[in-house]
Amino acid sequence: MARKPNDYKSNVKPIWCPGCGDYAVHVALMRAFAELDLAQENIIVASGIGCSSRMPGFLSTYGFHGIHGRVLPLATGIKLSQPDKTVIAVGGDGDGLSIGGGHFPHAARRNIEIAYIMMDNSIYGMTKGQASPTSPEGTKQAASPYGTVEAPLNPILLALAYNTSFVARAFSGELKEMVDIFKIALQHPGFAFVQVLSPCVSFANTYDLFREITAPLPENHDVTDITAAMQLAQSQAPLYRGIFHHSVRPGYSLQTTEIQQRAPKVTMAELMERYER
Amino acid sequence: MARKPNDYKSNVKPIWCPGCGDYAVHVALMRAFAELDLAQENIIVASGIGCSSRMPGFLSTYGFHGIHGRVLPLATGIKLSQPDKTVIAVGGDGDGLSIGGGHFPHAARRNIEIAYIMMDNSIYGMTKGQASPTSPEGTKQAASPYGTVEAPLNPILLALAYNTSFVARAFSGELKEMVDIFKIALQHPGFAFVQVLSPCVSFANTYDLFREITAPLPENHDVTDITAAMQLAQSQAPLYRGIFHHSVRPGYSLQTTEIQQRAPKVTMAELMERYER
Amino acid sequence: MGINSRTVVVRIGGEAGEGTVTLGEVFTRIAARDGLEVYTFRTYPAEIKGGQVLFQTRLGIERVLSEGDAADVLVAMNLKGWEENLNDFHSQGVLIYDPDAVPNPETRGRQAYPIPVTKISKGFDFVRGKNLVMVGALTWIFRLRLETARAVVQKSMGRHAEVLAKNLQALEEGFSYAQEHFPETFSYTLPLPEKPAERLLLSGAEAMALGALEAGCRFFAGYPITPATTVMETMARYLPTFGGTLVQAEDEIASINMAIGASYGGMKAMTATSGPGLSLMIEGLSMASMAEIPVVVVNVQRASPSTGMPTKTSQGDLFLSLYGGHGDGPRFVLAPDSVKDCYYQMINAFSLAEHFQTPVIVLSDQAMASRVETIPYPETICGVWSECLERILPTPEELAQDYRRYRVTENGLSPMAIPGMPGGMYMAESLEHNEYGHPAQSPENHKVMMQKRARIVETARKHLVNWDSSVRRWGVANAKFGIMGWGSTRGAVREAMERLAAEGVEIEALYPHTMLPMPDQAVSEFLRGKKAILVPELNFTSQFARVIEHRYYKQLDARDIHIHMLAKEEGVPFKIEEIYQAARNMIQVEGGR
Amino acid sequence: MGINSRTVVVRIGGEAGEGTVTLGEVFTRIAARDGLEVYTFRTYPAEIKGGQVLFQTRLGIERVLSEGDAADVLVAMNLKGWEENLNDFHSQGVLIYDPDAVPNPETRGRQAYPIPVTKISKGFDFVRGKNLVMVGALTWIFRLRLETARAVVQKSMGRHAEVLAKNLQALEEGFSYAQEHFPETFSYTLPLPEKPAERLLLSGAEAMALGALEAGCRFFAGYPITPATTVMETMARYLPTFGGTLVQAEDEIASINMAIGASYGGMKAMTATSGPGLSLMIEGLSMASMAEIPVVVVNVQRASPSTGMPTKTSQGDLFLSLYGGHGDGPRFVLAPDSVKDCYYQMINAFSLAEHFQTPVIVLSDQAMASRVETIPYPETICGVWSECLERILPTPEELAQDYRRYRVTENGLSPMAIPGMPGGMYMAESLEHNEYGHPAQSPENHKVMMQKRARIVETARKHLVNWDSSVRRWGVANAKFGIMGWGSTRGAVREAMERLAAEGVEIEALYPHTMLPMPDQAVSEFLRGKKAILVPELNFTSQFARVIEHRYYKQLDARDIHIHMLAKEEGVPFKIEEIYQAARNMIQVEGGR
Ligand SMILES: Cc1ncc(C[n+]2csc(CCOP(=O)(O)OP(=O)(O)O)c2C)c(N)n1
Ligand SMILES: Cc1ncc(C[n+]2csc(CCOP(=O)(O)OP(=O)(O)O)c2C)c(N)n1
Ligand code: SF4
Ligand code: SF4
Ligand SMILES: [Mg+2]
Ligand SMILES: [Mg+2]
């Protein structure tokens, strides 16, 4: 029963601008699903709010279009209730690093078994172009007419510092590579973070820039070497694509299941007895 | 007009448990103030909620005991309204890394000129002992009777990944060193982060442990070398004390002041004219 | 016999760091084991550890309804414990004290039992054990069984063999000393039953956790906050034993979103918090309303606004619970009125949440959550106190063709698919959406969907008419004077009413358990024929009284029923006396008697 | 002359990606420059860019009060723009259209002006310029000045010289084409004034920003959210020119905490958000109440619950604004009722916040924030519409000895020291505290401090009685029938009332601007002698009507005044017709006429 990418497409037409980087992510996701031959009913895609967060609506899987910045706790709850399903969290750089930035370290340290795909366009697309945490210093937009003065955050470096067990960067201009990364991320038995450079053609078109400055990680990069990964993550030119870090430690839902097994079994009646006077 | 440490003490008796690491931070702060000869009215100490966050009440400076986890935005607002004052943010590991963890990267990337002193006791003291984001894996407390399964966060590594311009670790068992670090942090023209290992004697007494495993950073450590700092930050034994990173780039209030100078001066009447039909 | 033959208020004052709370807890447990009913109350000092503390336990031979007012028996472990409680000490009370800490107390004619606990404990080199010495003495004085006391100490302090031995010794030294020096019968002794009835000894917080487990809750995400942490800690211990999962989340926003996620995934899910945390959950609650996801939020109220007084009680979050949300979304609010009711209302909460696919807030408060009560063993649950409703799942036929998650139905309820169900794939949506869950923004669609969601509450309102537990009514049927309240104040109200009844005053009370939707029929019936209603509550602006005024003003005005607000926001529960006086006052003002 | 000689509703329908909004905006600006009054309205398609859009501009010779109902003039740039608006197109209206996009429209007797904008723009190889061709044509048809049109295009599209030249050419081609083909006078032409009165052309969001600047606001922290972002963007441009600071915060929680911090530091500070963001600010607002810190929060309401419909309007956050907070803390809520009023109420907001050291929520909505209106040039501000109150600072004497930040005073206000003031060092405290700001948890202290904070609102209530701007009342004085509303619905109500007046119906309206505290005196006076009151509002549960019922039920019932709720939650503003019909209906039901 081989599934085809289009089997995962919903009948809702994407609202994205023509040329938006998020289309590539949509296609890559569907291809990864098909290549892994996942049943639609066993996939759950959760999101926050933003252009990128509209993703679940364009897929025929289970989905949850939640509130701004809360995709990781939402997806964590979903995974813990359905540990055998493939749970994917998607969202934007604003969603995940600004309002939702507080959840990222905790999803990572729990090592909850979800793939987190951040479509990073270095801008707030949905609200019509304001600087995001990854916008370069000096970004001029209506809300920052004199240019931003904040240093941008580096999502890969953050993920590494958070002890994320799978850390990768993809680019909407490199579809095949993205599919391959997604396939590994979806199968990773822990928290898998993928930053996708997904340009916003309307407010911050970086396609040409990224075509120029991105490059695959050095072939000899050891994905278990955290320090090497941190060093490569700091490089801006070339801006590396590929898998920065990949290691395995027990995931959160696995460990909570183990706790359930370890915990003494009691009935409600026995439990009540403990509280008898 | 030499000021003495006790000049900065309020007449409110600390509510801390006898032996709490926070007493040392209190003393170190007052000594740093005195040695820098700062006028009380020119110091503002803001905090969140927690045992450690009670600090402002025990000082005779200006203070703001805010809400849980929001000390950094609160202190940012304070600094921007009073750029020439010494603004200090204090709080706990729960306050700053759990509920408030989303604000840390942004204060750092703004490089707002405040000193942020995190009294890290690897526990929630105020709420009577629950695991915090820095608690070691396997921590058993009433809320985690089967032991925690989350990997602890490393505040120094986080601060470095966030591009914090001053990053240091002190220990309540090393008072003199802490005073010296505070003095530099208070004078740093940017965001200065100090993690203080400040044991909670009631719920997680780590005094002996830290006396054993902490050590000063290697003398030859280059505080401008981020990668070296990241490597040293990952060491758990020895757990290094001292200044991991120190660099200078323009602070946020400085830059907003520059924007004010750059912005064309207009009167309200002139501004109205722009909107005339 | 004492003044009130059925209950005795025992208050213990001392330094928290010196085991005063343990003293109270162990003594309470011994009394309960020996068959007495108990109801505790304690204060929390400002210091993190140590500081002056007051522990009160009220013992009774029938179920105890409130912590009581003045102390009958005052146990002073230090000078403050004596001085601070003098004003609230029954004139015919009994003082039991450590003469080394409280030299020559002026008891104004009250009986006094000096027990030199410091000296005794020093005597065998175990000063820390002076609290246990006092427990021993109290065991004798109250004529409780030494055997019981030994068993309780063994159970609750039996971690280290050596310390346990010392503690047992302390207990027995105290018992012997008292037995020797005070052989005469004690005026406040309560008769012990032959065979104690089956009872649980529970705090309100524990009762909520047990109720949730009984209801089938299998997911809890929470963030520590006084005074709600005990709910989480109890769930933490037991959830895994039932195959459930507890997450200590990074904050309250994460907590509610995790719970909503788990619920979407098919688990019965909850969180528990207090005021500041509830404020942070408002956005998440609004999403649950919009996406129609069941979720239960326990809110243990504490004195506010802002950080306020975390260890002090209040009922100040009613408005926030009823009205706190951007836009108009469906929601339920429940208010248990006793430790026992905490258990049952949690079961109700899950029934409502699951069946109506709607968030439910359950309002407890600091006093009710932290006090310990003996309560009857819960028996049959479904059909008696609670009704166990379940989530409506789509049928195979519905899944097979054109499944619409948000189908517009007459009663507002649409079957909810669970991930894993083939054919059920849908998107839960926080944007306004059409029947399929696809975003839609036409005026017509918004109108239809707002109406659909509102119908959920109306359907529930109709359903609840048959729920006994949605309201509690007692007292003299159709009396002219009434008391309407909610939540933990009920015990004090009941006792005040007993006093009034004893004096021949006819009065009747109504306590709704579902505050949203209001049991309108029950309230209207109650109001019929009333002349005046006293509304006691622990907040500043009389929130509940205002809700009543607002909701029933036509009836109130048509029949000229007067509302008497009794608002108290001081961080402490009502005294029986306060309710009694206010009721008396109302009756007088209204020309009743 | 058209049907309504004083105003013309011009509606433009087309693809957003094809410059339809620019078309509307530029045309509006030209009309305004030539001295007409304008009032716009637009819809937002679901697509991020592109999608079908409707832009409406109503032109008038006097101040325009609402966006109007049916289109008088329909400009159809594509087929949808024709088809979708047919139902809402005046039977004697005029169609102006692109014959290449809308072939042979069935106008049912309406006049039609085909302008082949596609063809014309293709003609000089600038298809993108077809919207400007239409602007040119409209300029001629409405007999606006070509010179003005040129100036406007120059100003608003003058970034690149080359594109500007093309656009100017498009404008002129359109103008010439229309001049040549449609020389006859146009039935909807409005006479242009000789010398236009001084007017500002502002959106409601811009008016709020300018009002804040005028009030002396020097700090803004905010997080982007539709439809409040424009407030932030306007502040971003101008704050620095006044030495102020704007921070784009990481979220709404940070925004409110930064604003509170800056205010503590002595700056007038604000934030702006919409429903979901307000929900996230509730905890911070509660802190501002407790610590007595001035702060202004603009909430631009949008259709809810949850993410809802971000670009659609609503008045659904009244309950959240009034009651959303754990515990009882002081707060003010203001509701401007027009773009002009947005400006003045922001000045009032800062007066209240600063002087009373209390958070203030100002409620606007999507429709009012994004529409553009011509408004009279603001003149003297203090003493006319607004009163400029300032923060009470401690005197040198107060600072010199025993300064108590939270001194318990009769009016509840305590002088607030600013960091840097020697002697003023105090701790702002979110815990309950004593006069010095030190944490305190005795019942007595809590009671005293709750009362102190509540007195702040009462002091303000007394003060506001003299504020003209705290309420707006108009219509036939003491008429039997009334309309009570709030916020942006006022324009439609005014127009409906004009229609009723023209038909001889006596009716009077009241719009409070301060929703908390309610101007009780003004409301009571208004209610006196009324028989029935219509309460129109854009939410589902009639939130304002319920507030009125609740607050004035005694008066309502005593005088048998009936409340007629008119709730609409569809994401769009009221039509004049809807208000008119509802009023008519009320009058009929009530036996008025
Ligand atoms: C609580 C809350 N605050 C703000 C918003 C408004 N908002 C919607 S999307 C968005 C940012 C979108 O940026 P990003 O996450 O980078 O997604 P993108 O649109 O760029 O894909 C914001 C601020 C909201 N919906 N909810
Ligand atoms: C919104 C909110 N959630 C929860 C709390 C309860 N709370 C108070 S202090 C605290 C944690 C304290 O831990 P930490 O910040 O590490 O400080 P410590 O007491 O250890 O110094 C918590 C969870 C609160 N006050 N407000
Ligand atoms: S605005 Fe940007 S991010 Fe959003 S859909 Fe358009 S191109 Fe994509
Ligand atoms: S509980 Fe721990 S952190 Fe808090 S005061 Fe006591 S020792 Fe210090
Ligand atoms: Mg983005
Ligand atoms: Mg801590």
PDB file of N, CA, C and O in Angstrom, chain D residues 290-303:
ATOM      1  N   MET D 290      -1.773  46.077  42.135  1.00  0.00           N
ATOM      2  CA  MET D 290      -1.259  45.833  43.475  1.00  0.00           C
ATOM      3  C   MET D 290      -0.134  46.793  43.825  1.00  0.00           C
ATOM      4  O   MET D 290      -0.094  47.350  44.927  1.00  0.00           O
ATOM      5  N   ALA D 291       0.782  47.000  42.889  1.00  0.00           N
ATOM      6  CA  ALA D 291       1.953  47.837  43.176  1.00  0.00           C
ATOM      7  C   ALA D 291       1.663  49.307  42.906  1.00  0.00           C
ATOM      8  O   ALA D 291       2.514  50.159  43.120  1.00  0.00           O
ATOM      9  N   GLU D 292       0.444  49.596  42.414  1.00  0.00           N
ATOM     10  CA  GLU D 292       0.011  50.965  42.129  1.00  0.00           C
ATOM     11  C   GLU D 292       0.950  51.673  41.149  1.00  0.00           C
ATOM     12  O   GLU D 292       1.506  52.727  41.421  1.00  0.00           O
ATOM     13  N   ILE D 293       1.073  51.055  39.996  1.00  0.00           N
ATOM     14  CA  ILE D 293       1.919  51.607  38.942  1.00  0.00           C
ATOM     15  C   ILE D 293       1.034  52.024  37.764  1.00  0.00           C
ATOM     16  O   ILE D 293       0.242  51.224  37.280  1.00  0.00           O
ATOM     17  N   PRO D 294       1.191  53.272  37.305  1.00  0.00           N
ATOM     18  CA  PRO D 294       0.417  53.716  36.138  1.00  0.00           C
ATOM     19  C   PRO D 294       0.837  52.928  34.895  1.00  0.00           C
ATOM     20  O   PRO D 294       2.028  52.681  34.708  1.00  0.00           O
ATOM     21  N   VAL D 295      -0.100  52.560  34.080  1.00  0.00           N
ATOM     22  CA  VAL D 295       0.244  51.960  32.789  1.00  0.00           C
ATOM     23  C   VAL D 295      -1.002  51.975  31.910  1.00  0.00           C
ATOM     24  O   VAL D 295      -2.111  51.797  32.405  1.00  0.00           O
ATOM     25  N   VAL D 296      -0.806  52.242  30.635  1.00  0.00           N
ATOM     26  CA  VAL D 296      -1.937  52.299  29.703  1.00  0.00           C
ATOM     27  C   VAL D 296      -1.830  51.136  28.728  1.00  0.00           C
ATOM     28  O   VAL D 296      -0.782  50.911  28.131  1.00  0.00           O
ATOM     29  N   VAL D 297      -2.920  50.398  28.598  1.00  0.00           N
ATOM     30  CA  VAL D 297      -2.975  49.256  27.688  1.00  0.00           C
ATOM     31  C   VAL D 297      -4.074  49.495  26.658  1.00  0.00           C
ATOM     32  O   VAL D 297      -5.247  49.577  27.021  1.00  0.00           O
ATOM     33  N   VAL D 298      -3.678  49.637  25.419  1.00  0.00           N
ATOM     34  CA  VAL D 298      -4.673  49.743  24.355  1.00  0.00           C
ATOM     35  C   VAL D 298      -5.036  48.331  23.916  1.00  0.00           C
ATOM     36  O   VAL D 298      -4.148  47.516  23.674  1.00  0.00           O
ATOM     37  N   ASN D 299      -6.301  48.056  23.853  1.00  0.00           N
ATOM     38  CA  ASN D 299      -6.747  46.762  23.341  1.00  0.00           C
ATOM     39  C   ASN D 299      -7.634  46.986  22.118  1.00  0.00           C
ATOM     40  O   ASN D 299      -8.737  47.500  22.233  1.00  0.00           O
ATOM     41  N   VAL D 300      -7.106  46.615  20.968  1.00  0.00           N
ATOM     42  CA  VAL D 300      -7.879  46.745  19.734  1.00  0.00           C
ATOM     43  C   VAL D 300      -8.599  45.421  19.524  1.00  0.00           C
ATOM     44  O   VAL D 300      -7.997  44.433  19.106  1.00  0.00           O
ATOM     45  N   GLN D 301      -9.871  45.418  19.821  1.00  0.00           N
ATOM     46  CA  GLN D 301     -10.620  44.168  19.811  1.00  0.00           C
ATOM     47  C   GLN D 301     -10.798  43.588  18.409  1.00  0.00           C
ATOM     48  O   GLN D 301     -10.935  44.324  17.444  1.00  0.00           O
ATOM     49  N   ARG D 302     -10.785  42.283  18.348  1.00  0.00           N
ATOM     50  CA  ARG D 302     -11.024  41.583  17.093  1.00  0.00           C
ATOM     51  C   ARG D 302     -11.930  40.392  17.395  1.00  0.00           C
ATOM     52  O   ARG D 302     -12.116  40.029  18.560  1.00  0.00           O
ATOM     53  N   ALA D 303     -12.471  39.786  16.341  1.00  0.00           N
ATOM     54  CA  ALA D 303     -13.430  38.704  16.553  1.00  0.00           C
ATOM     55  C   ALA D 303     -12.766  37.529  17.255  1.00  0.00           C
ATOM     56  O   ALA D 303     -11.713  37.056  16.837  1.00  0.00           O
TER      57      ALA D 303
END
